[in-house]
């Protein structure tokens, strides 16, 4: 092949690689490893062959990237060794982990919906498949924590596997694994619910303050909102086992909720 033609093809290939990188969706889940325990392509391939829950459809070993095929959908896995690991943000809620768990000292491998899922990554069928994939990857040696990035929650791998496994078998939505609930002024605030519904909420108790049992109400409200979607007008919602809750939009992206 003439040198000028080879250079042209290499430039074209590089352009396609850059375009592929720029088209990748934001990561949704992460797996944390000690810096010397982060897997590479070979480790991912070994797990795929052993469990057969997924397969690798494309890969770039030096770039630390693999396209994973799972139940007919593809997901981008980035940050594999020896490439640069994904950055870990601070301020995460910890579940099932020690209070002194230092996530920022660990190396992150991330998962994101593939380009063909653009605009659909937050649909429940896609989230269910992605969650099942994370469950499979969480069994890799050396995984220290699972992160659900829209909610900024870091969880013990076994805790994530149990909570999501119940949901995938027909149980309730794992509100404390795929969304966060944190104390806020005047109530309990959701974090990461907007990934599913486009809205977050603040729930207050009957007297305007969070009550002792309101966390359980908030968990059930998350389940209801994920099942029913956006709330664009004030309404009363009856939560099975807890009774009525008043829900109304506070802005386009937020809700106020109050136990009645």
Coordinates of N, CA and C in Angstrom, one line a residue:
X1 N 0.9 -1.2 0.0 CA 0.0 0.0 0.0 C 0.9 1.2 0.0
X2 N 0.6 2.2 -0.9 CA 1.4 3.4 -0.9 C 1.4 4.1 0.5
X3 N 2.5 4.8 0.8 CA 2.6 5.5 2.1 C 1.5 6.5 2.3
X4 N 1.2 7.3 1.3 CA 0.1 8.4 1.4 C -1.2 7.8 1.7
X5 N -1.5 6.6 1.0 CA -2.8 6.0 1.2 C -2.9 5.4 2.7
X6 N -1.8 4.8 3.1 CA -1.8 4.3 4.5 C -2.0 5.4 5.5
X7 N -1.3 6.5 5.3 CA -1.5 7.6 6.2 C -2.9 8.1 6.2
X8 N -3.5 8.1 5.1 CA -4.9 8.6 5.0 C -5.8 7.7 5.7
X9 N -5.6 6.3 5.6 CA -6.5 5.4 6.3 C -6.2 5.5 7.8
X10 N -5.0 5.7 8.3 CA -4.7 5.8 9.7 C -5.3 7.1 10.3
X11 N -5.3 8.2 9.5 CA -6.0 9.4 10.0 C -7.5 9.2 10.1
X12 N -8.1 8.5 9.1 CA -9.5 8.2 9.1 C -9.9 7.3 10.3
X13 N -9.0 6.3 10.5 CA -9.3 5.4 11.7 C -9.2 6.2 13.0
X14 N -8.2 7.1 13.1 CA -8.1 7.9 14.3 C -9.3 8.8 14.5
X15 N -9.8 9.3 13.4 CA -11.0 10.2 13.5 C -12.2 9.3 14.0
X16 N -12.3 8.1 13.5 CA -13.4 7.2 13.9 C -13.3 6.9 15.4
X17 N -12.0 6.6 15.9 CA -11.8 6.3 17.3 C -12.2 7.5 18.1
X18 N -11.8 8.7 17.7 CA -12.2 9.9 18.5 C -13.7 10.1 18.5
X19 N -14.3 9.9 17.4 CA -15.8 10.0 17.3 C -16.5 9.0 18.2
X20 N -15.9 7.8 18.2 CA -16.6 6.8 19.1 C -16.5 7.1 20.6
X21 N -15.3 7.7 21.0 CA -15.1 8.1 22.3 C -16.1 9.2 22.7
X22 N -16.2 10.2 21.8 CA -17.0 11.4 22.1 C -18.5 11.0 22.1
X23 N -18.9 9.9 21.5 CA -20.3 9.5 21.4 C -20.7 8.6 22.6
X24 N -19.8 8.3 23.4 CA -20.1 7.4 24.6 C -21.0 8.1 25.6
X25 N -21.9 7.4 26.1 CA -22.8 8.0 27.2 C -22.0 8.1 28.5
X26 N -22.6 9.0 29.3 CA -22.0 9.1 30.7 C -22.1 7.8 31.4
X27 N -21.1 7.4 32.2 CA -21.2 6.2 32.9 C -22.3 6.2 34.0
X28 N -22.8 5.0 34.2 CA -24.0 4.9 35.2 C -23.5 4.1 36.4
X29 N -22.7 3.1 36.2 CA -22.3 2.3 37.3 C -20.7 2.2 37.3
X30 N -20.2 2.0 38.5 CA -18.8 1.9 38.7 C -18.4 0.7 39.6
X31 N -17.2 0.1 39.4 CA -16.7 -0.9 40.3 C -15.3 -0.4 40.8
X32 N -15.2 -0.4 42.1 CA -13.9 0.1 42.7 C -13.0 -1.0 43.1
X33 N -11.7 -0.8 42.7 CA -10.7 -1.8 43.0 C -9.5 -1.1 43.6
X34 N -8.7 -1.8 44.3 CA -7.3 -1.3 44.7 C -6.6 -1.1 43.4
X35 N -5.7 -0.1 43.4 CA -5.0 0.3 42.1 C -4.3 -0.8 41.5
X36 N -3.8 -1.8 42.3 CA -3.0 -2.9 41.7 C -3.9 -4.1 41.4
X37 N -5.2 -4.0 41.6 CA -6.1 -5.2 41.4 C -7.1 -4.9 40.3
X38 N -7.0 -3.8 39.6 CA -7.9 -3.5 38.6 C -7.8 -4.4 37.4
X39 N -8.9 -5.0 36.9 CA -8.8 -6.0 35.8 C -8.5 -5.4 34.5
X40 N -8.0 -6.2 33.6 CA -7.8 -5.8 32.2 C -8.8 -6.6 31.3
X41 N -8.6 -6.5 30.0 CA -9.4 -7.2 29.1 C -9.4 -8.7 29.4
X42 N -8.3 -9.3 29.7 CA -8.2 -10.7 29.9 C -9.0 -11.1 31.1
X43 N -9.0 -10.4 32.1 CA -9.8 -10.7 33.3 C -11.3 -10.6 33.0
X44 N -11.7 -9.7 32.2 CA -13.1 -9.5 31.8 C -13.5 -10.7 30.9
X45 N -12.6 -11.1 30.0 CA -12.9 -12.2 29.1 C -13.0 -13.5 29.9
X46 N -12.1 -13.7 30.8 CA -12.2 -14.9 31.7 C -13.5 -15.0 32.4
X47 N -14.0 -13.9 33.0 CA -15.3 -13.9 33.7 C -16.4 -14.2 32.7
X48 N -16.4 -13.6 31.5 CA -17.4 -13.9 30.5 C -17.5 -15.3 30.1
X49 N -16.4 -16.0 30.0 CA -16.4 -17.4 29.6 C -16.8 -18.3 30.7
X50 N -16.5 -17.9 32.0 CA -16.8 -18.7 33.1 C -18.3 -18.6 33.4
X51 N -18.9 -17.4 33.5 CA -20.3 -17.3 33.9 C -21.3 -17.2 32.7
X52 N -20.8 -16.9 31.5 CA -21.6 -16.8 30.3 C -22.8 -15.8 30.5
X53 N -22.7 -14.9 31.4 CA -23.8 -13.9 31.5 C -23.7 -12.8 30.5
X54 N -22.5 -12.7 29.9 CA -22.2 -11.6 28.9 C -21.1 -12.1 28.0
X55 N -20.8 -11.3 27.0 CA -19.7 -11.6 26.1 C -19.1 -10.3 25.7
X56 N -17.9 -10.3 25.1 CA -17.2 -9.1 24.6 C -17.4 -9.1 23.1
X57 N -18.0 -8.0 22.6 CA -18.2 -7.8 21.2 C -17.1 -7.0 20.5
X58 N -16.5 -6.1 21.2 CA -15.3 -5.3 20.7 C -14.4 -5.0 21.9
X59 N -13.2 -4.7 21.6 CA -12.3 -4.4 22.7 C -11.1 -3.6 22.2
X60 N -10.5 -2.8 23.1 CA -9.3 -2.0 22.9 C -8.5 -2.2 24.1
X61 N -7.6 -3.1 24.2 CA -6.8 -3.5 25.4 C -6.0 -2.3 25.8
X62 N -5.3 -1.6 24.9 CA -4.4 -0.5 25.3 C -5.2 0.7 25.8
X63 N -6.4 0.8 25.3 CA -7.3 1.9 25.7 C -8.1 1.6 26.9
X64 N -8.1 0.4 27.4 CA -8.8 0.1 28.6 C -10.3 0.1 28.4
X65 N -10.8 -0.3 27.2 CA -12.2 -0.3 26.8 C -12.6 -1.6 26.2
X66 N -13.8 -2.0 26.6 CA -14.5 -3.1 26.0 C -16.0 -2.9 25.8
X67 N -16.5 -3.4 24.7 CA -17.9 -3.3 24.5 C -18.5 -4.7 24.9
X68 N -19.4 -4.6 25.9 CA -20.0 -5.8 26.5 C -21.4 -6.1 25.9
X69 N -21.6 -7.3 25.5 CA -22.9 -7.7 25.0 C -23.6 -8.5 26.0
X70 N -24.8 -8.0 26.4 CA -25.6 -8.7 27.5 C -27.1 -8.6 27.1
X71 N -27.7 -9.8 27.0 CA -29.1 -9.9 26.6 C -29.5 -9.0 25.4
X72 N -28.6 -9.0 24.4 CA -28.9 -8.3 23.2 C -28.6 -6.8 23.2
X73 N -28.1 -6.2 24.3 CA -27.8 -4.8 24.4 C -26.3 -4.7 24.7
X74 N -25.7 -3.6 24.2 CA -24.3 -3.4 24.4 C -24.0 -2.3 25.4
X75 N -22.9 -2.4 26.2 CA -22.5 -1.4 27.2 C -21.0 -1.2 27.1
X76 N -20.6 0.0 27.3 CA -19.2 0.4 27.3 C -18.6 0.2 28.7
X77 N -17.5 -0.6 28.7 CA -16.8 -0.8 30.0 C -15.5 -0.1 29.8
X78 N -15.2 0.9 30.6 CA -14.0 1.8 30.5 C -13.2 1.8 31.8
X79 N -11.9 2.2 31.7 CA -11.1 2.2 32.8 C -10.4 0.9 33.2
X80 N -10.4 0.0 32.3 CA -9.7 -1.3 32.5 C -8.2 -1.1 32.4
X81 N -7.4 -1.9 33.2 CA -6.0 -1.8 33.2 C -5.5 -2.3 31.8
X82 N -4.4 -1.7 31.2 CA -3.5 -0.8 31.9 C -3.8 0.7 31.7
X83 N -4.9 1.0 31.1 CA -5.3 2.4 30.8 C -5.6 3.1 32.1
X84 N -5.8 4.4 32.0 CA -6.1 5.2 33.2 C -7.5 4.8 33.7
X85 N -7.6 4.7 35.0 CA -8.8 4.4 35.7 C -9.7 5.6 35.7
X86 N -11.0 5.3 35.9 CA -12.0 6.4 36.0 C -11.8 7.1 37.3
X87 N -12.1 8.4 37.3 CA -12.0 9.2 38.5 C -13.1 9.0 39.5
X88 N -12.9 9.0 40.8 CA -13.9 8.7 41.8 C -14.2 10.1 42.4
X89 N -15.5 10.5 42.4 CA -15.9 11.7 43.0 C -16.1 11.5 44.5
X90 N -16.0 12.6 45.2 CA -16.2 12.5 46.7 C -17.7 12.8 47.0
X91 N -17.9 12.7 48.3 CA -19.3 13.0 48.8 C -20.3 11.9 48.5
X92 N -19.8 10.7 48.4 CA -20.8 9.6 48.2 C -21.4 9.1 49.5
X93 N -22.7 8.7 49.3 CA -23.3 8.0 50.4 C -22.8 6.5 50.5
X94 N -22.5 6.1 51.7 CA -21.9 4.7 51.9 C -23.0 3.8 52.4
X95 N -23.1 2.6 51.8 CA -24.1 1.6 52.3 C -23.4 0.3 52.5
X96 N -23.4 -0.2 53.7 CA -22.8 -1.5 53.9 C -21.3 -1.4 54.0
X97 N -20.7 -0.2 54.0 CA -19.3 0.0 54.0 C -18.9 0.7 55.3
X98 N -17.6 0.6 55.7 CA -17.2 1.3 56.9 C -17.2 2.8 56.7
X99 N -17.4 3.5 57.8 CA -17.5 5.0 57.7 C -16.2 5.6 57.2
X100 N -15.1 4.9 57.4 CA -13.8 5.5 57.0 C -13.4 5.0 55.6
X101 N -14.4 4.4 54.8 CA -14.1 3.8 53.5 C -13.7 5.0 52.6
X102 N -12.5 4.9 52.1 CA -11.9 6.0 51.3 C -12.0 5.6 49.8
X103 N -13.1 6.0 49.2 CA -13.3 5.6 47.8 C -12.3 6.3 46.9
X104 N -11.9 7.6 47.3 CA -11.1 8.3 46.4 C -9.7 7.7 46.2
X105 N -9.3 6.8 47.1 CA -8.0 6.1 47.0 C -8.0 4.9 46.1
X106 N -9.2 4.6 45.6 CA -9.4 3.4 44.8 C -9.5 3.7 43.3
X107 N -9.4 2.7 42.4 CA -9.5 2.8 41.0 C -10.8 2.3 40.5
X108 N -11.4 3.1 39.6 CA -12.8 2.8 39.1 C -12.8 2.3 37.7
X109 N -13.6 1.3 37.5 CA -14.0 0.8 36.2 C -15.4 1.1 36.0
X110 N -15.8 1.7 34.9 CA -17.2 2.2 34.7 C -17.9 1.4 33.6
X111 N -19.3 1.5 33.7 CA -20.2 1.0 32.7 C -21.1 2.0 32.3
X112 N -21.4 2.1 31.0 CA -22.3 3.0 30.4 C -23.1 2.4 29.3
X113 N -24.4 2.8 29.0 CA -25.1 2.3 27.9 C -24.4 2.5 26.6
X114 N -24.4 1.6 25.7 CA -23.7 1.8 24.4 C -24.4 2.8 23.5
X115 N -23.7 3.3 22.5 CA -24.2 4.4 21.7 C -25.6 4.1 21.1
X116 N -25.9 2.8 20.8 CA -27.2 2.5 20.2 C -28.4 2.7 21.2
X117 N -28.0 2.9 22.5 CA -29.0 3.1 23.5 C -29.2 4.6 23.9
X118 N -28.7 5.5 23.0 CA -28.7 6.9 23.3 C -30.2 7.3 23.5
X119 N -30.3 8.0 24.7 CA -31.7 8.5 25.1 C -32.5 7.4 25.7
X120 N -32.1 6.2 25.8 CA -32.9 5.1 26.3 C -32.2 4.4 27.5
X121 N -31.1 4.9 27.9 CA -30.3 4.2 29.0 C -31.1 4.1 30.3
X122 N -32.0 5.1 30.5 CA -32.7 5.2 31.8 C -34.0 4.4 31.8
X123 N -34.3 3.8 30.7 CA -35.6 3.0 30.7 C -35.4 1.7 31.5
X124 N -36.5 1.3 32.2 CA -36.3 0.2 33.1 C -35.8 -1.1 32.5
X125 N -36.3 -1.5 31.3 CA -35.7 -2.7 30.7 C -34.2 -2.6 30.5
X126 N -33.7 -1.4 30.2 CA -32.2 -1.3 30.0 C -31.5 -1.3 31.4
X127 N -32.1 -0.6 32.3 CA -31.5 -0.6 33.7 C -31.5 -1.9 34.3
X128 N -32.5 -2.7 34.0 CA -32.5 -4.1 34.6 C -31.4 -4.9 34.0
X129 N -31.2 -4.8 32.7 CA -30.1 -5.6 32.1 C -28.7 -5.1 32.6
X130 N -28.6 -3.7 32.7 CA -27.3 -3.2 33.2 C -27.1 -3.6 34.6
X131 N -28.1 -3.6 35.4 CA -28.0 -4.0 36.8 C -27.6 -5.4 37.0
X132 N -28.2 -6.3 36.1 CA -27.8 -7.7 36.1 C -26.3 -7.9 35.7
X133 N -25.9 -7.0 34.7 CA -24.5 -7.1 34.3 C -23.5 -6.6 35.4
X134 N -23.9 -5.6 36.1 CA -23.1 -5.1 37.3 C -23.0 -6.2 38.3
X135 N -24.2 -7.0 38.6 CA -24.1 -8.1 39.5 C -23.1 -9.1 39.1
X136 N -23.0 -9.4 37.8 CA -22.1 -10.4 37.3 C -20.6 -9.9 37.5
X137 N -20.4 -8.6 37.2 CA -19.1 -8.1 37.3 C -18.6 -7.9 38.7
X138 N -19.6 -7.7 39.6 CA -19.3 -7.5 41.0 C -18.7 -8.7 41.7
X139 N -18.8 -9.9 41.0 CA -18.2 -11.1 41.5 C -16.7 -11.3 41.1
X140 N -16.2 -10.3 40.4 CA -14.8 -10.4 40.0 C -13.9 -10.2 41.2
X141 N -12.8 -10.9 41.3 CA -11.9 -10.8 42.4 C -11.4 -9.4 42.6
X142 N -11.4 -8.9 43.8 CA -10.8 -7.6 44.1 C -11.8 -6.4 44.1
X143 N -13.1 -6.7 43.8 CA -14.1 -5.6 43.8 C -14.3 -5.1 45.3
X144 N -14.0 -3.9 45.5 CA -14.2 -3.3 46.9 C -15.6 -2.7 47.1
X145 N -16.1 -2.2 46.0 CA -17.4 -1.5 46.2 C -18.1 -1.4 44.8
X146 N -19.4 -1.2 44.8 CA -20.2 -0.9 43.6 C -20.7 0.5 43.7
X147 N -20.6 1.3 42.7 CA -21.1 2.7 42.7 C -22.3 2.8 41.7
X148 N -23.4 3.3 42.2 CA -24.5 3.7 41.2 C -24.3 5.2 41.1
X149 N -23.8 5.7 40.0 CA -23.3 7.1 39.8 C -24.4 8.1 39.8
X150 N -25.6 7.9 39.2 CA -26.6 9.0 39.3 C -27.0 9.3 40.7
X151 N -26.9 8.4 41.6 CA -27.3 8.7 43.0 C -26.1 8.9 43.9
X152 N -24.9 8.7 43.3 CA -23.6 8.8 44.1 C -23.7 8.0 45.4
X153 N -24.0 6.7 45.2 CA -24.0 5.7 46.3 C -22.9 4.7 46.1
X154 N -22.1 4.5 47.1 CA -21.1 3.4 47.1 C -21.6 2.3 48.0
X155 N -21.6 1.1 47.5 CA -22.2 -0.1 48.3 C -21.2 -1.2 48.4
X156 N -21.4 -2.0 49.4 CA -20.7 -3.3 49.5 C -21.2 -4.2 48.4
X157 N -20.3 -4.8 47.6 CA -20.8 -5.6 46.4 C -21.9 -6.6 46.8
X158 N -21.8 -7.3 47.9 CA -22.7 -8.3 48.3 C -24.1 -7.7 48.5
X159 N -24.1 -6.5 49.1 CA -25.3 -5.8 49.4 C -26.0 -5.4 48.1
X160 N -25.3 -4.9 47.1 CA -25.9 -4.5 45.8 C -26.4 -5.8 45.1
X161 N -25.7 -6.9 45.1 CA -26.1 -8.1 44.5 C -27.5 -8.6 45.1
X162 N -27.6 -8.5 46.4 CA -28.8 -9.0 47.1 C -30.0 -8.1 46.8
X163 N -29.8 -6.8 46.9 CA -30.9 -5.8 46.7 C -31.4 -5.9 45.2
X164 N -30.5 -5.8 44.3 CA -30.9 -5.8 42.9 C -31.4 -7.2 42.5
X165 N -30.8 -8.3 43.0 CA -31.3 -9.6 42.7 C -32.7 -9.8 43.0
X166 N -33.2 -9.3 44.2 CA -34.6 -9.4 44.6 C -35.5 -8.7 43.6
X167 N -35.1 -7.5 43.1 CA -35.8 -6.7 42.1 C -35.9 -7.5 40.8
X168 N -34.8 -8.1 40.4 CA -34.8 -8.8 39.1 C -35.7 -10.0 39.1
X169 N -35.9 -10.5 40.3 CA -36.8 -11.7 40.5 C -38.2 -11.4 40.7
X170 N -38.6 -10.1 40.6 CA -40.0 -9.7 40.7 C -40.3 -8.9 42.0
X171 N -39.3 -8.6 42.8 CA -39.5 -7.9 44.0 C -39.6 -6.4 43.8
X172 N -39.6 -5.6 44.9 CA -39.7 -4.2 44.8 C -38.5 -3.5 44.2
X173 N -38.7 -2.3 43.7 CA -37.5 -1.6 43.1 C -36.5 -1.3 44.2
X174 N -35.3 -1.5 44.0 CA -34.2 -1.3 45.0 C -33.9 0.1 45.3
X175 N -34.8 0.8 46.0 CA -34.7 2.3 46.2 C -33.4 2.7 46.8
X176 N -32.8 1.9 47.7 CA -31.6 2.3 48.4 C -30.3 1.8 47.6
X177 N -30.5 1.2 46.5 CA -29.4 0.8 45.7 C -29.3 1.6 44.4
X178 N -30.4 2.0 43.8 CA -30.4 2.7 42.5 C -30.8 4.2 42.7
X179 N -31.2 4.5 43.9 CA -31.5 5.9 44.2 C -30.9 6.2 45.6
X180 N -30.8 7.4 46.0 CA -30.3 7.8 47.4 C -31.4 8.5 48.1
X181 N -31.4 8.4 49.4 CA -32.3 9.1 50.3 C -31.4 9.8 51.4
X182 N -31.5 11.1 51.4 CA -30.6 11.8 52.4 C -31.4 12.8 53.2
X183 N -31.0 13.1 54.4 CA -31.6 14.1 55.2 C -31.4 15.5 54.6
X184 N -32.5 16.3 54.5 CA -32.4 17.6 54.0 C -33.2 18.5 54.9
X185 N -33.1 19.9 54.7 CA -33.9 20.8 55.5 C -35.3 20.5 55.4
X186 N -36.0 20.1 56.5 CA -37.4 20.0 56.4 C -37.9 18.6 55.9
X187 N -37.0 17.7 55.6 CA -37.5 16.4 55.2 C -36.4 15.4 54.7
X188 N -36.8 14.5 53.9 CA -35.9 13.5 53.3 C -35.9 13.7 51.8
X189 N -34.7 13.9 51.2 CA -34.6 14.2 49.8 C -34.1 13.0 49.0
X190 N -34.6 12.8 47.9 CA -34.1 11.8 47.0 C -32.9 12.3 46.2
X191 N -32.1 11.3 45.8 CA -30.9 11.7 45.0 C -30.7 10.6 43.9
X192 N -30.8 11.0 42.7 CA -30.7 10.0 41.6 C -32.0 9.5 41.0
X193 N -33.1 9.9 41.7 CA -34.4 9.5 41.2 C -34.7 10.1 39.8
X194 N -34.1 11.3 39.6 CA -34.3 12.0 38.3 C -33.8 11.2 37.1
X195 N -32.9 10.3 37.4 CA -32.4 9.5 36.3 C -33.5 8.7 35.7
X196 N -34.5 8.3 36.5 CA -35.6 7.5 36.1 C -36.9 8.3 35.7
X197 N -37.1 9.4 36.4 CA -38.4 10.1 36.2 C -38.2 11.6 35.8
X198 N -37.0 12.1 35.9 CA -36.7 13.5 35.6 C -37.0 14.4 36.7
X199 N -37.3 13.9 37.9 CA -37.7 14.7 39.1 C -37.1 14.1 40.3
X200 N -36.7 15.0 41.3 CA -36.3 14.6 42.6 C -37.4 15.1 43.6
X201 N -37.5 14.5 44.8 CA -38.5 15.0 45.7 C -37.9 15.3 47.1
X202 N -38.6 16.1 47.9 CA -38.3 16.2 49.3 C -39.6 15.9 50.0
X203 N -39.5 14.9 50.9 CA -40.7 14.4 51.7 C -40.6 14.9 53.1
X204 N -41.7 15.6 53.5 CA -41.8 16.0 54.9 C -42.9 15.2 55.6
X205 N -42.8 15.2 56.9 CA -43.8 14.5 57.7 C -45.1 15.3 57.9
X206 N -46.0 14.8 58.7 CA -47.3 15.4 58.9 C -47.2 16.8 59.5
X207 N -46.2 17.0 60.4 CA -46.0 18.3 61.1 C -45.0 19.1 60.4
X208 N -44.6 18.7 59.2 CA -43.6 19.5 58.4 C -42.2 19.1 58.6
X209 N -42.0 18.1 59.5 CA -40.7 17.6 59.8 C -40.6 16.1 59.6
X210 N -39.4 15.6 59.2 CA -39.3 14.1 59.0 C -39.6 13.3 60.3
X211 N -40.5 12.3 60.2 CA -40.8 11.5 61.3 C -40.0 10.2 61.3
X212 N -40.1 9.5 62.4 CA -39.3 8.3 62.5 C -39.5 7.3 61.4
X213 N -40.8 7.1 61.0 CA -41.1 6.1 60.0 C -41.1 6.7 58.6
X214 N -40.7 7.9 58.4 CA -40.8 8.6 57.1 C -39.8 8.0 56.1
X215 N -38.7 7.5 56.5 CA -37.7 6.9 55.6 C -38.4 5.7 54.8
X216 N -39.2 4.9 55.5 CA -39.9 3.8 54.9 C -40.9 4.3 53.9
X217 N -41.6 5.5 54.3 CA -42.5 6.1 53.3 C -41.8 6.6 52.1
X218 N -40.6 7.2 52.3 CA -39.8 7.7 51.1 C -39.4 6.5 50.2
X219 N -39.0 5.4 50.8 CA -38.6 4.2 50.0 C -39.8 3.8 49.1
X220 N -41.0 3.7 49.8 CA -42.2 3.3 49.0 C -42.6 4.3 48.0
X221 N -42.4 5.6 48.3 CA -42.7 6.7 47.3 C -41.7 6.6 46.1
X222 N -40.5 6.3 46.3 CA -39.5 6.0 45.2 C -40.1 4.9 44.3
X223 N -40.5 3.8 44.9 CA -41.0 2.7 44.2 C -42.2 3.1 43.3
X224 N -43.1 3.9 43.9 CA -44.3 4.3 43.2 C -44.0 5.3 42.0
X225 N -43.1 6.2 42.3 CA -42.7 7.2 41.2 C -42.0 6.5 40.1
X226 N -41.1 5.5 40.4 CA -40.4 4.8 39.3 C -41.4 4.1 38.4
X227 N -42.4 3.5 39.1 CA -43.5 2.7 38.4 C -44.4 3.6 37.6
X228 N -44.7 4.9 38.1 CA -45.7 5.7 37.5 C -45.2 6.9 36.7
X229 N -43.9 7.3 36.9 CA -43.3 8.3 36.1 C -43.6 9.7 36.7
X230 N -43.4 10.7 35.9 CA -43.5 12.1 36.3 C -44.8 12.5 36.9
X231 N -44.8 13.4 37.8 CA -46.0 14.0 38.4 C -46.0 15.5 37.9
X232 N -46.9 15.9 37.1 CA -47.0 17.2 36.6 C -48.1 18.1 37.1
X233 N -48.9 17.5 38.0 CA -50.0 18.2 38.7 C -50.1 17.7 40.1
X234 N -50.6 18.6 41.1 CA -50.8 18.1 42.4 C -51.7 16.9 42.5
X235 N -51.4 15.9 43.4 CA -52.3 14.8 43.5 C -52.0 14.0 44.8
X236 N -52.9 13.3 45.2 CA -52.8 12.4 46.4 C -52.4 11.0 45.9
X237 N -51.4 10.5 46.5 CA -50.9 9.1 46.2 C -51.1 8.2 47.4
X238 N -51.7 7.1 47.2 CA -51.9 6.1 48.3 C -50.8 5.1 48.2
X239 N -49.9 5.0 49.2 CA -48.9 4.0 49.2 C -49.3 2.8 50.0
X240 N -49.3 1.7 49.4 CA -49.7 0.4 50.1 C -48.9 0.2 51.4
X241 N -49.7 0.1 52.5 CA -49.0 -0.2 53.7 C -48.7 1.1 54.5
X242 N -48.8 2.2 53.9 CA -48.5 3.5 54.6 C -49.5 4.6 54.5
X243 N -50.5 4.5 53.5 CA -51.5 5.5 53.5 C -51.2 6.6 52.5
X244 N -51.9 7.7 52.6 CA -51.8 8.8 51.6 C -50.7 9.7 51.8
X245 N -50.1 10.2 50.6 CA -49.1 11.2 50.6 C -49.5 12.2 49.5
X246 N -49.3 13.5 49.9 CA -49.6 14.5 48.9 C -48.4 14.9 48.1
X247 N -48.4 14.9 46.8 CA -47.3 15.1 45.9 C -47.6 16.3 45.0
X248 N -46.8 17.3 44.9 CA -47.0 18.4 43.9 C -45.7 18.9 43.4
X249 N -45.7 19.3 42.1 CA -44.5 19.8 41.5 C -44.0 21.1 42.2
X250 N -42.7 21.2 42.5 CA -42.2 22.5 43.0 C -41.5 23.3 41.9
X251 N -41.0 22.6 41.0 CA -40.4 23.1 39.7 C -40.5 22.0 38.7
X252 N -40.0 22.2 37.5 CA -40.1 21.2 36.5 C -39.3 19.9 36.9
X253 N -38.3 20.1 37.7 CA -37.4 18.9 38.0 C -37.5 18.5 39.5
X254 N -38.4 19.1 40.3 CA -38.5 18.7 41.7 C -39.9 18.6 42.2
X255 N -40.1 17.8 43.2 CA -41.4 17.6 43.8 C -41.4 17.9 45.3
X256 N -42.5 18.4 45.8 CA -42.7 18.4 47.3 C -43.7 17.3 47.6
X257 N -43.4 16.5 48.7 CA -44.3 15.5 49.1 C -44.5 15.6 50.6
X258 N -45.7 15.3 51.0 CA -46.0 15.4 52.5 C -46.9 14.3 52.9
X259 N -46.5 13.7 54.0 CA -47.3 12.6 54.6 C -48.6 13.2 55.1
X260 N -49.8 12.6 54.7 CA -51.1 13.1 55.2 C -51.5 12.4 56.4

